[in-house]
């Protein structure tokens, strides 16, 4: 530990957001980087704790060696710090942009935590800029072949490790570009797509094959030594109301996919919010991404409905440190809505009662109703609390209920009651040559958990096929 008083001498400084006015005018990165000097100073705030909760199960799922690379960064040994980071983190440029940084919430400095996320982004971007990141081509090949179905973070992490272990890896992806939700889901301003494409090019140079626009079919994968299913948990939760098929009613990921395709083409989105009153159902992260995207597309207004009550401002007694704090957060999209509209777009304890349509079958309004909890914990509608809101675009961001049926039936598999392909023994092995990882195995989660699970599955497959 270089600086014993760093956390006392230096205040926490995060990478700043670009001003709302500027960032609402484009889909470019939300943040600006800080200069190297600031990052070195920030790294000095890491206390090299006796028990580093940041890398424990409460913190980073990849168990990144955070105190070690923060110390190296503080000392200016950037290349060595990056090497230490890459021992456990396959793609720090993804997590450096989108991770909610469980490690920072578990940091002993709590609200004043070390800026691990910004530090990791600085290290990997410095590595790319200085040419330290070069294709790592395995010196020997095992002759074993593995198919990875799905190119989201879990599939990419598994493909990366399996390739480094010498196996021949083919990634099969039904979309036209690789990346899963990193490409089509998470918006460009949160994760610029050039960053995803840069990594894919590197992986190709390292020997991994990507077959795009290809829906995996079990009978076409019989020749492989192992098949890892990383198809995600992409089946959206619907609403139990009439007119869900009305024009102008969309699931969030479809809307966000169209938005990213438009950004990549430099064209207007086929499902643009421009000139519309937009209502987003779901107060979570996906809903927030819809809010930010709708504002950039030029919506007239955006409102976010959430059936749960607003979370507390501070931790409650049953949610102590180092657990993830279940508190009220105002994310970038909500901040932008407050800036543009003058008030928080979120309305709590409210749901959709009726979708209103015009004579052509297009949505033109929404009837909402307030909800309250019964003593048994069920939700019930509050009598006479209905309200009608103008709405020409309704985005459903109410969560996900598991993996898609098409992949299940193609591989003759059955998901559990929560829509997951989670083997009962806790492994990744579904039987025969078939394995699962990421959201498909665990349910919709986080990029960093998908990366960790992809790597765990790769290790399991490696152990198995080396004995074939
Ligand atoms: C809008 C949104 C925003 C999010 N923001 C964040 C965030 O900021 N931070 C964070 O940590 N997490 C975020 N998440 C969650 C995170 O993106 C997921 O947990 C993560 O991407 C899961 O990775 P995965 O590899 O398991 O699956 P996915 O990323 O879903 O990838 C699955 C891939 O499999 C492909 N596929 C499926 N079936 C087949 C088939 N039969 N044949 C071929 N290909 C197939 C799909 O096309 C897809 O490309 C967000 C999620 C959403 C929906």
Short mmCIF file of C-alpha atoms and ligand atoms in Angstrom, two decimals:
data_model
loop_
_atom_site.label_atom_id
_atom_site.label_comp_id
_atom_site.label_asym_id
_atom_site.label_seq_id
_atom_site.Cartn_x
_atom_site.Cartn_y
_atom_site.Cartn_z
CA UNK A 1 0.00 0.00 0.00
CA UNK A 2 1.67 3.16 -1.26
CA UNK A 3 -0.22 5.91 0.54
CA UNK A 4 -1.41 5.11 4.05
CA UNK A 5 -3.51 8.26 4.27
CA UNK A 6 -4.74 8.51 0.67
CA UNK A 7 -8.37 8.05 1.64
CA UNK A 8 -8.03 10.93 4.13
CA UNK A 9 -6.03 13.27 1.91
CA UNK A 10 -7.90 12.86 -1.38
CA UNK A 11 -11.64 13.18 -1.94
CA UNK A 12 -13.52 10.76 -4.22
CA UNK A 13 -13.71 12.07 -7.78
CA UNK A 14 -15.73 10.13 -10.37
CA UNK A 15 -15.54 10.58 -14.14
CA UNK A 16 -17.92 13.52 -14.64
CA UNK A 17 -21.12 13.36 -16.68
CA UNK A 18 -21.26 15.61 -19.74
CA UNK A 19 -23.76 18.43 -19.15
CA UNK A 20 -27.40 17.42 -19.77
CA UNK A 21 -27.90 19.94 -22.59
CA UNK A 22 -24.94 18.58 -24.55
CA UNK A 23 -25.54 14.90 -23.98
CA UNK A 24 -29.25 15.07 -24.78
CA UNK A 25 -28.26 16.24 -28.25
CA UNK A 26 -26.45 13.01 -29.16
CA UNK A 27 -26.00 9.33 -28.32
CA UNK A 28 -22.32 9.71 -27.40
CA UNK A 29 -20.71 8.51 -24.15
CA UNK A 30 -22.38 9.97 -21.04
CA UNK A 31 -19.10 10.52 -19.25
CA UNK A 32 -15.81 12.30 -19.80
CA UNK A 33 -12.56 10.72 -18.60
CA UNK A 34 -10.39 12.32 -15.93
CA UNK A 35 -6.67 12.93 -16.61
CA UNK A 36 -4.10 10.30 -15.52
CA UNK A 37 -2.99 12.35 -12.49
CA UNK A 38 -6.52 12.24 -11.05
CA UNK A 39 -6.72 8.48 -11.59
CA UNK A 40 -3.37 7.90 -9.87
CA UNK A 41 -4.53 9.99 -6.90
CA UNK A 42 -7.87 8.20 -6.79
CA UNK A 43 -6.12 4.84 -6.69
CA UNK A 44 -4.20 6.03 -3.62
CA UNK A 45 -7.51 6.08 -1.74
CA UNK A 46 -7.65 2.26 -1.76
CA UNK A 47 -6.73 1.19 1.77
CA UNK A 48 -5.50 -2.37 1.03
CA UNK A 49 -7.94 -3.56 3.71
CA UNK A 50 -7.13 -6.65 5.74
CA UNK A 51 -10.46 -8.05 4.56
CA UNK A 52 -11.03 -6.58 1.09
CA UNK A 53 -14.81 -6.87 0.84
CA UNK A 54 -14.57 -5.34 -2.66
CA UNK A 55 -13.28 -8.64 -4.02
CA UNK A 56 -15.41 -10.89 -1.79
CA UNK A 57 -18.75 -12.45 -2.68
CA UNK A 58 -20.46 -9.23 -1.57
CA UNK A 59 -18.34 -7.30 -4.04
CA UNK A 60 -16.95 -8.19 -7.46
CA UNK A 61 -18.30 -11.47 -8.92
CA UNK A 62 -15.04 -11.75 -10.89
CA UNK A 63 -13.09 -11.40 -7.63
CA UNK A 64 -10.91 -8.75 -9.24
CA UNK A 65 -7.66 -8.13 -7.32
CA UNK A 66 -8.74 -4.56 -6.64
CA UNK A 67 -6.34 -3.45 -3.87
CA UNK A 68 -3.40 -4.86 -5.84
CA UNK A 69 -4.07 -3.03 -9.10
CA UNK A 70 -5.12 0.16 -7.33
CA UNK A 71 -1.78 0.18 -5.55
CA UNK A 72 0.12 -0.36 -8.82
CA UNK A 73 -1.91 2.37 -10.48
CA UNK A 74 -1.16 4.78 -7.63
CA UNK A 75 2.56 4.07 -8.11
CA UNK A 76 2.24 4.80 -11.84
CA UNK A 77 2.94 1.18 -12.85
CA UNK A 78 0.03 1.19 -15.27
CA UNK A 79 1.01 -1.75 -17.46
CA UNK A 80 1.58 -4.00 -14.45
CA UNK A 81 -1.72 -2.78 -12.93
CA UNK A 82 -3.53 -3.65 -16.16
CA UNK A 83 -1.90 -7.08 -16.25
CA UNK A 84 -3.13 -7.69 -12.69
CA UNK A 85 -6.64 -6.54 -13.66
CA UNK A 86 -6.72 -8.82 -16.71
CA UNK A 87 -5.96 -11.88 -14.60
CA UNK A 88 -9.60 -11.99 -13.58
CA UNK A 89 -11.45 -9.43 -15.74
CA UNK A 90 -11.81 -10.45 -19.38
CA UNK A 91 -13.29 -7.19 -20.71
CA UNK A 92 -12.74 -4.24 -18.31
CA UNK A 93 -13.91 -1.83 -21.01
CA UNK A 94 -17.45 -3.26 -20.70
CA UNK A 95 -17.61 -3.32 -16.91
CA UNK A 96 -15.77 0.03 -16.76
CA UNK A 97 -18.76 1.51 -18.58
CA UNK A 98 -21.82 -0.38 -17.35
CA UNK A 99 -21.06 -2.14 -14.08
CA UNK A 100 -23.06 -0.90 -11.09
CA UNK A 101 -19.78 -1.53 -9.22
CA UNK A 102 -20.82 -3.95 -6.50
CA UNK A 103 -17.19 -3.65 -5.35
CA UNK A 104 -17.65 0.04 -4.55
CA UNK A 105 -20.80 -0.62 -2.52
CA UNK A 106 -18.87 -3.24 -0.53
CA UNK A 107 -15.82 -0.95 -0.06
CA UNK A 108 -14.88 -0.24 3.56
CA UNK A 109 -15.07 3.47 2.68
CA UNK A 110 -18.77 2.91 1.88
CA UNK A 111 -20.29 6.12 0.42
CA UNK A 112 -16.82 7.48 -0.13
CA UNK A 113 -15.59 4.31 -1.89
CA UNK A 114 -12.50 4.11 -4.08
CA UNK A 115 -13.42 4.75 -7.74
CA UNK A 116 -12.64 1.19 -8.87
CA UNK A 117 -14.91 1.32 -11.91
CA UNK A 118 -13.37 4.50 -13.34
CA UNK A 119 -9.88 3.24 -12.47
CA UNK A 120 -10.44 -0.03 -14.35
CA UNK A 121 -11.75 1.86 -17.39
CA UNK A 122 -8.70 4.11 -17.30
CA UNK A 123 -6.35 1.11 -17.19
CA UNK A 124 -7.90 -0.75 -20.13
CA UNK A 125 -8.26 2.36 -22.29
CA UNK A 126 -4.64 3.25 -21.55
CA UNK A 127 -3.74 -0.30 -22.56
CA UNK A 128 -5.52 0.06 -25.91
CA UNK A 129 -4.11 3.55 -26.52
CA UNK A 130 -0.52 2.49 -25.77
CA UNK A 131 -0.73 -0.72 -27.80
CA UNK A 132 -0.36 -3.04 -24.78
CA UNK A 133 -3.51 -4.90 -25.80
CA UNK A 134 -2.56 -7.15 -28.69
CA UNK A 135 -4.12 -10.40 -29.93
CA UNK A 136 -3.04 -13.29 -27.68
CA UNK A 137 -2.85 -16.21 -30.07
CA UNK A 138 -2.67 -19.57 -28.25
CA UNK A 139 0.66 -21.32 -28.89
CA UNK A 140 -0.89 -24.80 -29.00
CA UNK A 141 -4.31 -26.11 -29.99
CA UNK A 142 -6.03 -29.07 -28.30
CA UNK A 143 -8.00 -30.18 -31.35
CA UNK A 144 -11.25 -29.92 -29.35
CA UNK A 145 -14.13 -27.88 -30.76
CA UNK A 146 -16.64 -25.89 -28.71
CA UNK A 147 -19.75 -24.09 -29.97
CA UNK A 148 -20.95 -21.12 -27.91
CA UNK A 149 -24.56 -20.16 -28.63
CA UNK A 150 -25.09 -16.45 -28.01
CA UNK A 151 -22.53 -13.63 -28.07
CA UNK A 152 -23.59 -11.63 -24.99
CA UNK A 153 -21.08 -11.10 -22.16
CA UNK A 154 -21.39 -14.68 -20.89
CA UNK A 155 -20.80 -16.18 -24.34
CA UNK A 156 -17.91 -13.82 -25.08
CA UNK A 157 -16.23 -14.48 -21.72
CA UNK A 158 -16.55 -18.25 -22.17
CA UNK A 159 -15.31 -18.08 -25.79
CA UNK A 160 -12.34 -15.96 -24.71
CA UNK A 161 -11.20 -18.37 -22.00
CA UNK A 162 -11.85 -21.55 -24.01
CA UNK A 163 -9.84 -20.09 -26.88
CA UNK A 164 -6.97 -19.16 -24.58
CA UNK A 165 -7.02 -22.73 -23.27
CA UNK A 166 -6.36 -23.88 -26.84
CA UNK A 167 -9.80 -25.07 -27.93
CA UNK A 168 -11.28 -24.14 -31.28
CA UNK A 169 -14.28 -21.90 -30.57
CA UNK A 170 -17.20 -20.92 -32.79
CA UNK A 171 -19.72 -18.37 -31.49
CA UNK A 172 -23.16 -18.70 -33.06
CA UNK A 173 -25.31 -15.57 -32.89
CA UNK A 174 -28.74 -15.01 -34.35
CA UNK A 175 -28.43 -11.20 -34.45
CA UNK A 176 -26.60 -9.35 -37.23
CA UNK A 177 -23.92 -8.08 -34.82
CA UNK A 178 -22.25 -9.80 -31.86
CA UNK A 179 -22.49 -8.56 -28.26
CA UNK A 180 -25.95 -9.63 -27.03
CA UNK A 181 -27.40 -6.92 -24.81
CA UNK A 182 -24.03 -5.12 -24.89
CA UNK A 183 -24.81 -4.37 -28.54
CA UNK A 184 -28.60 -4.35 -28.76
CA UNK A 185 -30.10 -3.42 -25.38
CA UNK A 186 -27.70 -1.20 -23.46
CA UNK A 187 -27.83 2.15 -25.29
CA UNK A 188 -24.86 3.70 -27.08
CA UNK A 189 -24.46 6.54 -24.58
CA UNK A 190 -23.94 4.02 -21.79
CA UNK A 191 -21.70 1.70 -23.82
CA UNK A 192 -20.51 3.07 -27.19
CA UNK A 193 -20.79 0.28 -29.75
CA UNK A 194 -17.32 0.89 -31.17
CA UNK A 195 -16.01 -0.46 -27.86
CA UNK A 196 -17.90 -3.74 -28.35
CA UNK A 197 -16.75 -3.99 -31.97
CA UNK A 198 -13.11 -3.33 -31.00
CA UNK A 199 -13.19 -6.33 -28.64
CA UNK A 200 -14.86 -8.58 -31.23
CA UNK A 201 -12.15 -7.74 -33.78
CA UNK A 202 -9.51 -8.67 -31.20
CA UNK A 203 -11.23 -11.97 -30.44
CA UNK A 204 -11.41 -12.76 -34.16
CA UNK A 205 -7.69 -12.02 -34.47
CA UNK A 206 -7.14 -14.47 -31.59
CA UNK A 207 -8.83 -17.22 -33.58
CA UNK A 208 -12.48 -17.18 -32.46
CA UNK A 209 -15.04 -17.57 -35.28
CA UNK A 210 -18.34 -15.68 -35.20
CA UNK A 211 -21.27 -17.00 -37.22
CA UNK A 212 -23.82 -14.18 -37.30
CA UNK A 213 -27.46 -14.18 -38.46
CA UNK A 214 -27.55 -17.84 -37.44
CA UNK A 215 -30.11 -19.39 -35.13
CA UNK A 216 -28.44 -22.35 -33.39
CA UNK A 217 -30.02 -25.72 -34.06
CA UNK A 218 -29.07 -28.77 -31.99
CA UNK A 219 -28.81 -31.14 -34.96
CA UNK A 220 -26.23 -28.87 -36.64
CA UNK A 221 -23.94 -28.88 -33.60
CA UNK A 222 -23.49 -32.64 -33.16
CA UNK A 223 -19.85 -32.56 -34.30
CA UNK A 224 -18.72 -30.27 -31.50
CA UNK A 225 -17.11 -31.65 -28.33
CA UNK A 226 -19.22 -29.28 -26.21
CA UNK A 227 -22.04 -26.80 -26.79
CA UNK A 228 -22.46 -23.91 -24.34
CA UNK A 229 -25.85 -22.20 -24.39
CA UNK A 230 -25.58 -18.48 -23.53
CA UNK A 231 -28.84 -17.32 -25.08
CA UNK A 232 -29.81 -14.89 -22.28
CA UNK A 233 -33.10 -14.47 -20.40
CA UNK A 234 -34.80 -12.40 -23.03
CA UNK A 235 -38.48 -13.30 -22.70
CA UNK A 236 -40.11 -10.06 -21.52
CA UNK A 237 -42.80 -9.91 -18.83
CA UNK A 238 -46.02 -8.68 -20.46
CA UNK A 239 -48.96 -6.73 -19.04
CA UNK A 240 -52.27 -8.38 -18.38
CA UNK A 241 -54.38 -5.78 -20.23
CA UNK A 242 -56.19 -5.59 -23.58
CA UNK A 243 -54.65 -3.99 -26.71
CA UNK A 244 -51.09 -5.11 -25.99
CA UNK A 245 -50.87 -5.64 -29.78
CA UNK A 246 -51.86 -2.02 -30.52
CA UNK A 247 -49.51 0.00 -32.73
CA UNK A 248 -47.21 2.05 -30.51
CA UNK A 249 -46.94 -0.59 -27.75
CA UNK A 250 -43.45 -2.14 -27.62
CA UNK A 251 -41.20 -4.15 -25.37
CA UNK A 252 -38.24 -2.14 -24.12
CA UNK A 253 -35.47 -4.22 -25.72
CA UNK A 254 -37.17 -4.02 -29.16
CA UNK A 255 -37.33 -0.23 -28.81
CA UNK A 256 -33.71 0.01 -27.61
CA UNK A 257 -32.52 -2.34 -30.38
CA UNK A 258 -34.18 -0.19 -33.04
CA UNK A 259 -32.63 2.91 -31.44
CA UNK A 260 -29.10 1.45 -31.54
CA UNK A 261 -29.54 0.21 -35.12
CA UNK A 262 -30.53 3.75 -36.08
CA UNK A 263 -27.49 5.24 -34.29
CA UNK A 264 -25.19 2.77 -36.06
CA UNK A 265 -26.74 3.59 -39.44
CA UNK A 266 -26.87 7.32 -38.74
CA UNK A 267 -30.59 7.27 -39.56
CA UNK A 268 -33.86 7.88 -37.69
CA UNK A 269 -35.18 4.96 -35.66
CA UNK A 270 -38.03 2.89 -37.10
CA UNK A 271 -39.63 3.15 -33.65
CA UNK A 272 -38.78 6.73 -32.79
CA UNK A 273 -40.25 8.56 -29.79
CA UNK A 274 -39.99 11.87 -31.65
CA UNK A 275 -43.02 14.10 -31.13
CA UNK A 276 -44.71 11.56 -28.82
CA UNK A 277 -45.85 11.35 -25.24
CA UNK A 278 -43.96 8.30 -24.00
CA UNK A 279 -44.86 6.14 -21.02
CA UNK A 280 -42.42 3.54 -19.74
CA UNK A 281 -43.79 0.75 -17.55
CA UNK A 282 -41.07 -0.33 -15.10
CA UNK A 283 -38.91 1.81 -12.86
CA UNK A 284 -35.70 -0.21 -13.18
CA UNK A 285 -32.52 0.18 -15.22
CA UNK A 286 -34.09 -0.92 -18.50
CA UNK A 287 -36.86 1.63 -17.98
CA UNK A 288 -34.25 4.29 -17.29
CA UNK A 289 -32.47 3.45 -20.57
CA UNK A 290 -35.81 3.90 -22.36
CA UNK A 291 -36.26 7.32 -20.71
CA UNK A 292 -32.78 8.49 -21.81
CA UNK A 293 -33.32 7.17 -25.34
CA UNK A 294 -36.81 8.69 -25.73
CA UNK A 295 -35.48 12.09 -24.62
CA UNK A 296 -32.65 11.94 -27.16
CA UNK A 297 -35.11 11.04 -29.91
CA UNK A 298 -37.14 14.17 -29.10
CA UNK A 299 -40.21 12.91 -27.24
CA UNK A 300 -42.75 15.50 -26.06
CA UNK A 301 -42.82 14.01 -22.56
CA UNK A 302 -41.71 10.87 -20.76
CA UNK A 303 -43.27 9.27 -17.69
CA UNK A 304 -42.14 6.13 -15.87
CA UNK A 305 -44.63 3.98 -13.97
CA UNK A 306 -43.47 1.78 -11.10
CA UNK A 307 -45.78 -0.52 -9.14
CA UNK A 308 -43.55 -0.64 -6.05
CA UNK A 309 -43.32 2.24 -3.54
CA UNK A 310 -40.26 4.52 -3.83
CA UNK A 311 -37.27 2.89 -2.08
CA UNK A 312 -35.85 4.53 1.07
CA UNK A 313 -33.26 7.28 0.69
CA UNK A 314 -30.87 5.56 3.13
CA UNK A 315 -30.12 1.92 3.95
CA UNK A 316 -32.64 0.24 6.23
CA UNK A 317 -31.58 -1.87 9.23
CA UNK A 318 -32.21 -5.12 7.32
CA UNK A 319 -29.95 -4.05 4.44
CA UNK A 320 -26.59 -3.38 6.13
CA UNK A 321 -23.17 -2.76 4.53
CA UNK A 322 -21.54 -4.57 2.68
CA UNK A 323 -24.76 -5.71 0.99
CA UNK A 324 -25.88 -3.94 -2.17
CA UNK A 325 -27.86 -0.89 -0.88
CA UNK A 326 -31.53 -1.08 -1.85
CA UNK A 327 -32.05 2.69 -1.86
CA UNK A 328 -33.50 5.35 -4.15
CA UNK A 329 -31.20 6.07 -7.09
CA UNK A 330 -31.69 8.67 -9.75
CA UNK A 331 -29.99 7.37 -12.87
CA UNK A 332 -28.81 9.35 -15.90
CA UNK A 333 -32.12 9.14 -17.82
CA UNK A 334 -34.14 10.28 -14.84
CA UNK A 335 -31.68 13.15 -14.23
CA UNK A 336 -32.11 14.17 -17.86
CA UNK A 337 -35.91 14.03 -17.56
CA UNK A 338 -35.74 16.24 -14.47
CA UNK A 339 -33.53 18.67 -16.41
CA UNK A 340 -35.85 18.71 -19.45
CA UNK A 341 -39.27 18.45 -17.76
CA UNK A 342 -38.61 19.98 -14.37
CA UNK A 343 -39.71 16.94 -12.35
CA UNK A 344 -38.87 13.30 -11.72
CA UNK A 345 -40.50 11.13 -14.43
CA UNK A 346 -41.24 8.30 -11.96
CA UNK A 347 -44.72 7.73 -10.58
CA UNK A 348 -44.71 5.04 -7.88
CA UNK A 349 -47.38 2.54 -6.78
CA UNK A 350 -49.11 2.90 -10.13
CA UNK A 351 -49.86 0.53 -12.99
CA UNK A 352 -51.68 0.36 -16.33
CA UNK A 353 -55.41 -0.26 -16.15
CA UNK A 354 -56.28 0.20 -19.80
CA UNK A 355 -54.56 0.91 -23.11
CA UNK A 356 -56.67 3.40 -25.09
CA UNK A 357 -56.59 3.26 -28.89
CA UNK A 358 -57.92 5.32 -31.79
CA UNK A 359 -60.04 3.98 -34.67
CA UNK A 360 -56.91 2.77 -36.53
CA UNK A 361 -55.79 0.61 -33.62
CA UNK A 362 -52.96 2.92 -32.57
CA UNK A 363 -52.42 3.76 -28.89
CA UNK A 364 -53.45 7.32 -28.00
CA UNK A 365 -53.75 7.20 -24.21
CA UNK A 366 -53.32 5.21 -21.06
CA UNK A 367 -55.56 4.78 -18.05
CA UNK A 368 -53.47 4.28 -14.92
CA UNK A 369 -54.52 3.25 -11.44
CA UNK A 370 -52.87 3.51 -8.03
CA UNK A 371 -51.86 0.34 -6.18
CA UNK A 372 -51.69 -0.48 -2.50
CA UNK A 373 -50.49 -3.51 -0.55
CA UNK A 374 -53.01 -5.64 1.36
CA UNK A 375 -51.98 -6.87 4.86
CA UNK A 376 -51.20 -10.24 3.16
CA UNK A 377 -48.73 -8.45 0.84
CA UNK A 378 -50.79 -8.62 -2.37
CA UNK A 379 -51.26 -5.57 -4.61
CA UNK A 380 -54.78 -4.20 -5.03
CA UNK A 381 -56.10 -1.24 -7.01
CA UNK A 382 -57.05 1.87 -5.05
CA UNK A 383 -60.71 2.68 -5.80
CA UNK A 384 -61.34 5.90 -7.78
CA UNK A 385 -57.63 6.53 -8.35
CA UNK A 386 -57.78 6.19 -12.16
CA UNK A 387 -56.06 8.80 -14.29
CA UNK A 388 -55.88 9.20 -18.06
CA UNK A 389 -52.55 10.21 -19.60
CA UNK A 390 -51.77 11.01 -23.25
CA UNK A 391 -49.55 8.30 -24.74
CA UNK A 392 -48.48 7.55 -28.31
CA UNK A 393 -45.64 5.21 -27.36
CA UNK A 394 -45.88 2.71 -24.52
CA UNK A 395 -42.67 0.89 -23.62
CA UNK A 396 -42.87 -2.22 -21.46
CA UNK A 397 -39.81 -2.59 -19.23
CA UNK A 398 -41.44 -4.79 -16.59
CA UNK A 399 -38.66 -7.35 -16.34
CA UNK A 400 -37.89 -10.71 -17.93
CA UNK A 401 -39.36 -14.14 -17.26
CA UNK A 402 -36.58 -16.39 -18.56
CA UNK A 403 -35.08 -17.82 -21.71
CA UNK A 404 -36.78 -17.99 -25.06
CA UNK A 405 -38.81 -21.10 -25.91
CA UNK A 406 -37.37 -21.51 -29.41
CA UNK A 407 -33.89 -22.36 -28.14
CA UNK A 408 -35.34 -24.68 -25.49
CA UNK A 409 -37.39 -26.68 -27.99
CA UNK A 410 -34.52 -26.86 -30.51
CA UNK A 411 -32.29 -28.44 -27.83
CA UNK A 412 -35.16 -30.45 -26.27
CA UNK A 413 -34.64 -28.76 -22.89
CA UNK A 414 -37.04 -27.69 -20.17
CA UNK A 415 -36.50 -24.57 -18.09
CA UNK A 416 -37.20 -24.52 -14.34
CA UNK A 417 -40.13 -22.62 -12.78
CA UNK A 418 -38.21 -19.33 -13.16
CA UNK A 419 -37.41 -19.85 -16.83
CA UNK A 420 -33.77 -20.81 -16.21
CA UNK A 421 -31.54 -23.63 -17.45
CA UNK A 422 -29.98 -24.13 -14.04
CA UNK A 423 -28.73 -27.69 -13.42
CA UNK A 424 -29.89 -29.03 -10.04
CA UNK A 425 -26.34 -29.84 -8.94
CA UNK A 426 -25.35 -26.18 -9.33
CA UNK A 427 -22.95 -26.94 -12.20
CA UNK A 428 -23.23 -25.66 -15.78
CA UNK A 429 -23.71 -29.14 -17.26
CA UNK A 430 -27.20 -29.87 -18.57
CA UNK A 431 -26.31 -33.36 -19.78
CA UNK A 432 -24.49 -34.90 -22.76
CA UNK A 433 -22.42 -32.23 -24.48
CA UNK A 434 -24.73 -29.36 -23.48
CA UNK A 435 -23.90 -26.64 -20.91
CA UNK A 436 -25.52 -23.32 -19.96
CA UNK A 437 -24.24 -20.00 -18.62
CA UNK A 438 -25.14 -16.36 -18.02
CA UNK A 439 -28.69 -15.09 -17.82
CA UNK A 440 -29.95 -18.24 -19.54
CA UNK A 441 -28.75 -20.22 -16.51
CA UNK A 442 -29.34 -17.68 -13.74
CA UNK A 443 -32.09 -15.33 -14.93
CA UNK A 444 -31.71 -11.69 -15.98
CA UNK A 445 -28.82 -10.21 -14.00
CA UNK A 446 -25.73 -8.08 -14.62
CA UNK A 447 -22.94 -7.97 -17.18
CA UNK A 448 -20.30 -8.69 -14.54
CA UNK A 449 -22.20 -11.76 -13.30
CA UNK A 450 -22.61 -13.00 -16.88
CA UNK A 451 -18.85 -12.61 -17.42
CA UNK A 452 -18.04 -14.51 -14.23
CA UNK A 453 -20.51 -17.28 -15.09
CA UNK A 454 -19.23 -17.60 -18.66
CA UNK A 455 -15.71 -18.09 -17.31
CA UNK A 456 -16.89 -20.63 -14.75
CA UNK A 457 -18.67 -22.63 -17.47
CA UNK A 458 -15.56 -22.48 -19.69
CA UNK A 459 -13.43 -23.97 -16.88
CA UNK A 460 -15.97 -26.77 -16.41
CA UNK A 461 -16.05 -27.55 -20.13
CA UNK A 462 -12.26 -27.49 -20.32
CA UNK A 463 -12.00 -30.04 -17.50
CA UNK A 464 -14.52 -32.28 -19.21
CA UNK A 465 -13.34 -32.22 -22.82
CA UNK A 466 -9.67 -32.58 -21.99
CA UNK A 467 -10.49 -36.16 -20.93
CA UNK A 468 -12.53 -37.04 -24.03
C1 LIG B 1 -31.87 -2.60 -21.50
C2 LIG B 1 -30.92 -3.31 -20.59
C3 LIG B 1 -29.91 -2.58 -19.98
C4 LIG B 1 -29.02 -3.21 -19.14
N1 LIG B 1 -28.05 -2.47 -18.54
C5 LIG B 1 -27.14 -3.07 -17.76
C6 LIG B 1 -26.10 -2.32 -17.15
O1 LIG B 1 -26.02 -1.10 -17.30
N2 LIG B 1 -25.19 -2.97 -16.38
C7 LIG B 1 -25.25 -4.32 -16.18
O2 LIG B 1 -24.38 -4.86 -15.50
N3 LIG B 1 -26.24 -5.07 -16.73
C8 LIG B 1 -27.18 -4.48 -17.52
N4 LIG B 1 -28.18 -5.23 -18.09
C9 LIG B 1 -28.18 -6.70 -17.89
C10 LIG B 1 -27.13 -7.37 -18.79
O3 LIG B 1 -27.13 -6.75 -20.07
C11 LIG B 1 -27.38 -8.87 -18.91
O4 LIG B 1 -27.41 -9.42 -17.61
C12 LIG B 1 -26.28 -9.54 -19.74
O5 LIG B 1 -26.18 -8.99 -21.02
C13 LIG B 1 -26.54 -11.04 -19.86
O6 LIG B 1 -25.57 -11.60 -20.69
P1 LIG B 1 -25.82 -12.98 -21.43
O7 LIG B 1 -24.58 -13.23 -22.20
O8 LIG B 1 -26.23 -14.03 -20.47
O9 LIG B 1 -27.07 -12.76 -22.41
P2 LIG B 1 -27.42 -11.66 -23.50
O10 LIG B 1 -26.61 -10.43 -23.36
O11 LIG B 1 -28.90 -11.54 -23.45
O12 LIG B 1 -27.00 -12.34 -24.88
C14 LIG B 1 -27.66 -13.48 -25.37
C15 LIG B 1 -27.36 -13.62 -26.86
O13 LIG B 1 -27.80 -14.90 -27.31
C16 LIG B 1 -28.36 -14.78 -28.60
N5 LIG B 1 -29.21 -15.95 -28.81
C17 LIG B 1 -30.28 -16.35 -28.06
N6 LIG B 1 -30.77 -17.52 -28.54
C18 LIG B 1 -30.01 -17.84 -29.61
C19 LIG B 1 -30.03 -18.93 -30.54
N7 LIG B 1 -30.93 -19.92 -30.44
N8 LIG B 1 -29.10 -18.96 -31.52
C20 LIG B 1 -28.17 -17.97 -31.64
N9 LIG B 1 -28.12 -16.91 -30.80
C21 LIG B 1 -29.01 -16.86 -29.79
C22 LIG B 1 -29.10 -13.46 -28.52
O14 LIG B 1 -29.37 -12.94 -29.81
C23 LIG B 1 -28.11 -12.61 -27.72
O15 LIG B 1 -27.21 -11.95 -28.58
C24 LIG B 1 -29.12 -4.62 -18.91
C25 LIG B 1 -30.15 -5.35 -19.50
C26 LIG B 1 -31.04 -4.72 -20.33
C27 LIG B 1 -32.16 -5.50 -20.95
#
